Tab-separated table of C-alpha atoms in Angstrom:
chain	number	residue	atom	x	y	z
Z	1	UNK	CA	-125.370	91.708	-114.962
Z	2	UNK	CA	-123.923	90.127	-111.427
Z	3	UNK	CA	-122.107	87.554	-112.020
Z	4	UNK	CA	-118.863	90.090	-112.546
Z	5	UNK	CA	-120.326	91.244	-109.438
Z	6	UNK	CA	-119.759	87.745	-107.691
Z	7	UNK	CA	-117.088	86.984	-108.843
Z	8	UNK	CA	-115.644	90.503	-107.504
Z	9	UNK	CA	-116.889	89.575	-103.552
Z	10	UNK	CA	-115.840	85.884	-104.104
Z	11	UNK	CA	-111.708	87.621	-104.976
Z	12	UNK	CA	-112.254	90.039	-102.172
Z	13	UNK	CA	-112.981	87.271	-99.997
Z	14	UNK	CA	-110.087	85.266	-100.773
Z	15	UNK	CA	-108.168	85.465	-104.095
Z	16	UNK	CA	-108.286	82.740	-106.157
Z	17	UNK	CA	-107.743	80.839	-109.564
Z	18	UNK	CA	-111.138	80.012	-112.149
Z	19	UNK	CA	-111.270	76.200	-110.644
Z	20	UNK	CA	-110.882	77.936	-107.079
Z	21	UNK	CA	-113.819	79.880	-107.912
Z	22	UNK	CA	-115.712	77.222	-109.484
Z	23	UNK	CA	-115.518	75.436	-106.450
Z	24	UNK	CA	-116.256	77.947	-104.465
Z	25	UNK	CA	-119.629	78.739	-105.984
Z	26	UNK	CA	-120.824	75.374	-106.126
Z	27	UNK	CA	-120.142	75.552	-102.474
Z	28	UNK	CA	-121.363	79.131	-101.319
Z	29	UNK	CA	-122.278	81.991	-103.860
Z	30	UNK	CA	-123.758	79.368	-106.682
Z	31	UNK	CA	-126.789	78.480	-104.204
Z	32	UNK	CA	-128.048	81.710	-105.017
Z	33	UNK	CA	-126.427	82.844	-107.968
Z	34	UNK	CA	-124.710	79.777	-110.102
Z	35	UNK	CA	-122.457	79.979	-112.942
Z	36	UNK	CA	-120.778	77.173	-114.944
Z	37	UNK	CA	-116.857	77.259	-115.733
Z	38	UNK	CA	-116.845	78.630	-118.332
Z	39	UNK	CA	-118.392	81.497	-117.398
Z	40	UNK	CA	-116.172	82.172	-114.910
Z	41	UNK	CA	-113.507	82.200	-117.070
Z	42	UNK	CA	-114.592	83.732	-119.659
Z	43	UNK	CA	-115.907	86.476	-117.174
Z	44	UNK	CA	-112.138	86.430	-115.082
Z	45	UNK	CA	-110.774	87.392	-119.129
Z	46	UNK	CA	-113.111	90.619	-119.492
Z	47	UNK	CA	-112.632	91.579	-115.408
Z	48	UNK	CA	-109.039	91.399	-116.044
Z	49	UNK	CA	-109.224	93.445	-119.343
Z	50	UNK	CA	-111.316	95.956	-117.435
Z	51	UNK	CA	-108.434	96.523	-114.792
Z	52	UNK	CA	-110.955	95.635	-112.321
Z	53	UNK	CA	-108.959	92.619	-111.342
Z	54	UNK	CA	-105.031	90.897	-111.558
Z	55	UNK	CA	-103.819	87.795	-111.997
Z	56	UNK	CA	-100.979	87.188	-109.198
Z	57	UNK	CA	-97.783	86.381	-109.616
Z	58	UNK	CA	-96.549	82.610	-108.846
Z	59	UNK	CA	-93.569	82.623	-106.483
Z	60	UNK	CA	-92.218	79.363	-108.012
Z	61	UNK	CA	-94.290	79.203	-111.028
Z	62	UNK	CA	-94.840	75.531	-112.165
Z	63	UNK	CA	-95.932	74.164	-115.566
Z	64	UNK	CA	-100.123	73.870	-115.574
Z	65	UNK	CA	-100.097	75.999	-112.294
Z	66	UNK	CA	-103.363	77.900	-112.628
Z	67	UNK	CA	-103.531	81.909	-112.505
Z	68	UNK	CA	-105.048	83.268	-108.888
Z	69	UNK	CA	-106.230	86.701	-109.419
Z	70	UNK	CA	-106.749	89.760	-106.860
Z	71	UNK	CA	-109.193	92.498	-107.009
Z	72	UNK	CA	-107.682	96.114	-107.770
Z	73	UNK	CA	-108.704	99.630	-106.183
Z	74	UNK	CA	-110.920	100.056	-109.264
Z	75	UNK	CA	-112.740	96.985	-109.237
Z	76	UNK	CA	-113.997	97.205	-105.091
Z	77	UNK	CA	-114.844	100.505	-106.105
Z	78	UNK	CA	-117.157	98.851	-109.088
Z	79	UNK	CA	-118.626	96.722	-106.456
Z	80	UNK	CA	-119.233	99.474	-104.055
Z	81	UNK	CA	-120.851	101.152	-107.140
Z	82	UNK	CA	-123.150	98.228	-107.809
Z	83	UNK	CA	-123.927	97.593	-104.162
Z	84	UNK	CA	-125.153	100.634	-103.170
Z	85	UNK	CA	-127.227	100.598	-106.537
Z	86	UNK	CA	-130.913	100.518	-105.788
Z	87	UNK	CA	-132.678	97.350	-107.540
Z	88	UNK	CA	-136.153	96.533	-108.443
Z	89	UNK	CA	-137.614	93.285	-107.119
Z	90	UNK	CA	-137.482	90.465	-110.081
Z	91	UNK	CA	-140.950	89.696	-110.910
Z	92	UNK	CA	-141.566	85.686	-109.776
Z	93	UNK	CA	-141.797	83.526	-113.415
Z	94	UNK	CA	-142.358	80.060	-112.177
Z	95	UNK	CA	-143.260	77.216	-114.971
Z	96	UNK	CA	-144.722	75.379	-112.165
Z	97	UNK	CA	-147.303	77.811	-111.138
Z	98	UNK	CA	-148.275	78.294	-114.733
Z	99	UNK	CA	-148.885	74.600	-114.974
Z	100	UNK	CA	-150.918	73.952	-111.989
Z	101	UNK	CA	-153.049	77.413	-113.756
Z	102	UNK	CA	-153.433	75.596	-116.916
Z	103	UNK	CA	-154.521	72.433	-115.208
Z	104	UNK	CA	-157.081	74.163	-114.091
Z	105	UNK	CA	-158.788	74.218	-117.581
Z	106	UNK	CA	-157.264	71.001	-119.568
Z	107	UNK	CA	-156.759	68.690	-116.678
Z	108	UNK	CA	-154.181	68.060	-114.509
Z	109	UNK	CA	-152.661	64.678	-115.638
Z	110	UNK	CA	-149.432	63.248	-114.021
Z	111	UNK	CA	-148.689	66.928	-112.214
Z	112	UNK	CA	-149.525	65.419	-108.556
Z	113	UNK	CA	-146.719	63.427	-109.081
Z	114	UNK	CA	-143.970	66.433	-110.319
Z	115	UNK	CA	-145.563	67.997	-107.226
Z	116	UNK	CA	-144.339	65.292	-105.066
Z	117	UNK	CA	-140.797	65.113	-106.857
Z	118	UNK	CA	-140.516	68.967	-106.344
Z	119	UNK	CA	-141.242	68.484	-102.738
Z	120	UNK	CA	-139.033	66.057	-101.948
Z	121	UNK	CA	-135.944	68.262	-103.754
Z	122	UNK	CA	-136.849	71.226	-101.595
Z	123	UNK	CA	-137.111	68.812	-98.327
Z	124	UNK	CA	-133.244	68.008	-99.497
Z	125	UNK	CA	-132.361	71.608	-100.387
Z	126	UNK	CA	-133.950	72.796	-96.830
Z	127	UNK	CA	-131.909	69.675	-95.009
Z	128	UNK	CA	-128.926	70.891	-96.697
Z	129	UNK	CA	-129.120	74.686	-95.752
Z	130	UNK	CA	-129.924	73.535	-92.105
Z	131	UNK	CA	-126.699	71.358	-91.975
Z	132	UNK	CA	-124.383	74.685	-93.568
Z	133	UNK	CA	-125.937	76.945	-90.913
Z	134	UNK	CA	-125.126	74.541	-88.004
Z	135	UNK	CA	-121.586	73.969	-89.321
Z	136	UNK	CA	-120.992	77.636	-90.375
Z	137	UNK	CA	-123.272	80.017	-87.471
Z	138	UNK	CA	-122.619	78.281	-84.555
Z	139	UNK	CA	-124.450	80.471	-81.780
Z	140	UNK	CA	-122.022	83.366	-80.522
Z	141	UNK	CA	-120.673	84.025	-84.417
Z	142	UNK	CA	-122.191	87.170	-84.593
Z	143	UNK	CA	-119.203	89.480	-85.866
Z	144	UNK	CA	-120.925	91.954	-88.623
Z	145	UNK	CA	-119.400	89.997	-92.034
Z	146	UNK	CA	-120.519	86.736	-90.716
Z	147	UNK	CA	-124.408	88.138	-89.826
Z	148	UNK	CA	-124.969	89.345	-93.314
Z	149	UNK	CA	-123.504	85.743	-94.412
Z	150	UNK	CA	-125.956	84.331	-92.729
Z	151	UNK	CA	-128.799	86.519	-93.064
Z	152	UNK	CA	-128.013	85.297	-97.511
Z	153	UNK	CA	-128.371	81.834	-95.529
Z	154	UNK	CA	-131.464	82.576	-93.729
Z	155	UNK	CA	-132.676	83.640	-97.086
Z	156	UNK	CA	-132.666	80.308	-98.472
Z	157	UNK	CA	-133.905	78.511	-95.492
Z	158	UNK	CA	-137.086	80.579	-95.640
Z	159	UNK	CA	-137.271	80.189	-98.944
Z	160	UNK	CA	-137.118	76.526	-99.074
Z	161	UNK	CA	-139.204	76.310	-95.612
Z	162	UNK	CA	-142.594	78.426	-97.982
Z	163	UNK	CA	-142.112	76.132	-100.816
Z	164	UNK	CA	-142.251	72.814	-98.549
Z	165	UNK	CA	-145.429	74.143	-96.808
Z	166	UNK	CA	-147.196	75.258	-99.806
Z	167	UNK	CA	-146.099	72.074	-102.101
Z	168	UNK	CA	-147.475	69.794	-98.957
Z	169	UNK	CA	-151.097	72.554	-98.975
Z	170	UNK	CA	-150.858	71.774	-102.556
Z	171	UNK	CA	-150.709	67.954	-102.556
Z	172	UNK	CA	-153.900	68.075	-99.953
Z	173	UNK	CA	-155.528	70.127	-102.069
Z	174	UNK	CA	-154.955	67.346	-105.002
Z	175	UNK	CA	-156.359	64.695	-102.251
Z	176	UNK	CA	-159.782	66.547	-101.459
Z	177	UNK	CA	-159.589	67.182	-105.198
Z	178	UNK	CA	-159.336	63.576	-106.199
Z	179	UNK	CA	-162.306	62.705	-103.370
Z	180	UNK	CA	-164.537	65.442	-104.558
Z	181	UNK	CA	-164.561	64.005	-108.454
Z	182	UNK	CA	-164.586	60.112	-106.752
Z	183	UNK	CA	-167.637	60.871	-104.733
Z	184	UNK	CA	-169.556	62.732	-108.012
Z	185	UNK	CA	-168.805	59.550	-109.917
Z	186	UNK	CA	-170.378	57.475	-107.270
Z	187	UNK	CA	-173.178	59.772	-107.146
Z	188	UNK	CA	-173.456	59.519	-110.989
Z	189	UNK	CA	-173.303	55.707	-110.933
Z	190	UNK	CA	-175.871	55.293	-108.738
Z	191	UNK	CA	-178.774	57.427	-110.013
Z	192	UNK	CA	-177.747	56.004	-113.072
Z	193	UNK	CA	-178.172	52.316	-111.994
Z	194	UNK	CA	-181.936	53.657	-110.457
Z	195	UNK	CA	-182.912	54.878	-113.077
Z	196	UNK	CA	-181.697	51.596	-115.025
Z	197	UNK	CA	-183.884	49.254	-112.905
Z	198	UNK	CA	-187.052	51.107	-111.125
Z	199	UNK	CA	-190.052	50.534	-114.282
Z	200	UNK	CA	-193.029	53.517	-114.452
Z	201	UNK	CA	-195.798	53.533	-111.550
Z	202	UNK	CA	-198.735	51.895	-112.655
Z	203	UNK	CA	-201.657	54.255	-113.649
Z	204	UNK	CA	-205.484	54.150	-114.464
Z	205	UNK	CA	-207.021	53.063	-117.204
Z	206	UNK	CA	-206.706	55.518	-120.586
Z	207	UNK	CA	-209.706	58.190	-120.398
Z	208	UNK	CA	-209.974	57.514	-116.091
Z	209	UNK	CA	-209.433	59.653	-113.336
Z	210	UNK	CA	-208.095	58.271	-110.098
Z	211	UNK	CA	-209.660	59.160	-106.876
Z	212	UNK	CA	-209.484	59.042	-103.844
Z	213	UNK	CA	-209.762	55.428	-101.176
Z	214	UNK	CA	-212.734	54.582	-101.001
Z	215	UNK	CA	-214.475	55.492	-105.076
Z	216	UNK	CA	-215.514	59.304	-103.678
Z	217	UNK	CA	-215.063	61.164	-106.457
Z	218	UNK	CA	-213.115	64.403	-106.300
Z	219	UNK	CA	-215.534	67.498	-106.847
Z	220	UNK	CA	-215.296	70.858	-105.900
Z	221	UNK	CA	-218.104	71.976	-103.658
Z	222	UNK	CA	-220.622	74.590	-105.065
Z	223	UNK	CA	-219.786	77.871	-105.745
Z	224	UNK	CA	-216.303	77.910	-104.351
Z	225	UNK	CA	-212.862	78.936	-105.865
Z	226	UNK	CA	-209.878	76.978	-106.024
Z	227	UNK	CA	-207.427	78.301	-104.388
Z	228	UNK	CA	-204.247	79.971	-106.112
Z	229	UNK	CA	-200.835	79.815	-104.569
Z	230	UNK	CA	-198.931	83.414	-103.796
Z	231	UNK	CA	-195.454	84.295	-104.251
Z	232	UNK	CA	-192.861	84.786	-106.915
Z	233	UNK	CA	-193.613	82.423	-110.181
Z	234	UNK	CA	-197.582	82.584	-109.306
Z	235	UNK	CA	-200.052	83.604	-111.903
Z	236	UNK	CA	-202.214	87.137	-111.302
Z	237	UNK	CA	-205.763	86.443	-110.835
C-alpha cells in the first residue's frame, strides 16, 4: 500500500492541491509509481480523515479554488514508519517473458515484431530519463536530498539501459533463428528434388552375380576364413 506513501513525500516536498499532485506524478513520482486522479483524490479524502494530512487555508479564497493540503506531525511520522520498514523484493511477472516461453513450444508468430515495438518504447523511455538527469543533476548538485533523487533516477536509466540490450540480444537471436529454419528448408528442398530426379543404378540380370573387371569370378581361396570385423555392434564368433 504506497501510494498514501507518495503522496505523503510528494506534500512534504511541496504542499499542494489533487491536480498539483496529479501533475506532479506524471512528471516525477508516477515514472516509478503512477496513479490516476482519481486516486489521488480519493486517497487525499482517507489521508485527511486519518489526520495524517490538512487541507490549507486560502488567504483570499475564490470560487473553484482547489484545496492544497500539508502533511501533519502524525503523518511524517507514518512515513518515517513505512520507510524504515524492511521490504521484500517483488518477484518480476512479465507477460512478455512468458510469451517469448510459450513461443518456444506453439510458435512464435508476429512476436519479433512486439519485440521491436517494445524496443523502440524503452529507446524513448531511456532518451527521456537521459534528458531529466541532464536538466535536473547537473555535475556539482550533489547536496544529500538531491543524490538520493537521483540515485531513483539512476534507477530507471539502468533499468531501461538492460531492457534495450537484452530486447536488441533478443531480436538477433530471432535473426539466427529465422536463418537456422531458412537453411533446413533449403536443405529439405534439395534432397527432396534428388531424390525426385536421380532413377535406381542399373543391376545384373535376376539370378546373376556381378564380379569383378575383367569376368574373374569372386571365390574365396581354399581353406581360409572370412574375416569378421571387431568392435561394438560385431557378432561373437
Amino acid at each position: 500500500m504506497s501510494l498514501p506513501h507518495a503522496i505523503l513525500t510528494a506534500l512534504l516536498e511541496k504542499p499542494s492541491s489533487g491536480l498539483e499532485l496529479t501533475r506532479r506524478f506524471d512528471k516525477s513520482i508516477g515514472y516509478f509509481w503512477s496513479a490516476t486522479h482519481q486516486q489521488i483524490y480519493r486517497e487525499l479524502g482517507r489521508l485527511e480523515a486519518e489526520g495524517l494530512i490538512r487541507a490549507l487555508a486560502a488567504e483570499q479564497p475564490a470560487r473553484g479554488q482547489k484545496k492544497a493540503y500539508e502533511v501533519l506531525p502524525a503523518g511524517r511520522a507514518e512515513l518515517v514508519r513505512w520507510t524504515s520498514t524492511a521490504q521484500d523484493p517483488k518477484p518480476l511477472r512479465d507477460a512478455l517473458l512468458l510469451r517469448l516461453r510459450a513461443a518456444a513450444v506453439v510458435g512464435a508468430g508476429g512476436l519479433e515484431a512486439d519485440l521491436r515495438r517494445h524496443l523502440e518504447l524503452h529507446e524513448r523511455q531511456l532518451a527521456e530519463y537521459r534528458e531529466i538527469e541532464r536538466r535536473d543533476f547537473p555535475p556539482g548538485r550533489d547536496a544529500p536530498d538531491d543524490r538520493l533523487r537521483h540515485l531513483v533516477l539512476r534507477a530507471g536509466i539502468d533499468l531501461e539501459t538492460f531492457w534495450t540490450g537484452w530486447l536488441g540480444h533478443a531480436l538477433a537471436e530471432f535473426a539466427q533463428i529465422a536463418e537456422v529454419m531458412e537453411n533446413a528448408d533449403d536443405a529439405r528442398d534439395t534432397a527432396g528434388a534428388g531424390n525426385g530426379t536421380g532413377g535406381e543404378a542399373a543391376g545384373p540380370p535376376d539370378g546373376e552375380r556381378a564380379g569383378p573387371p575383367g569376368g574373374a569370378a569372386l571365390t574365396q581361396p581354399s581353406g581360409s576364413r572370412r574375416a569378421e570385423p571387431d568392435g561394438p555392434g560385431s557378432e561373437g564368433a
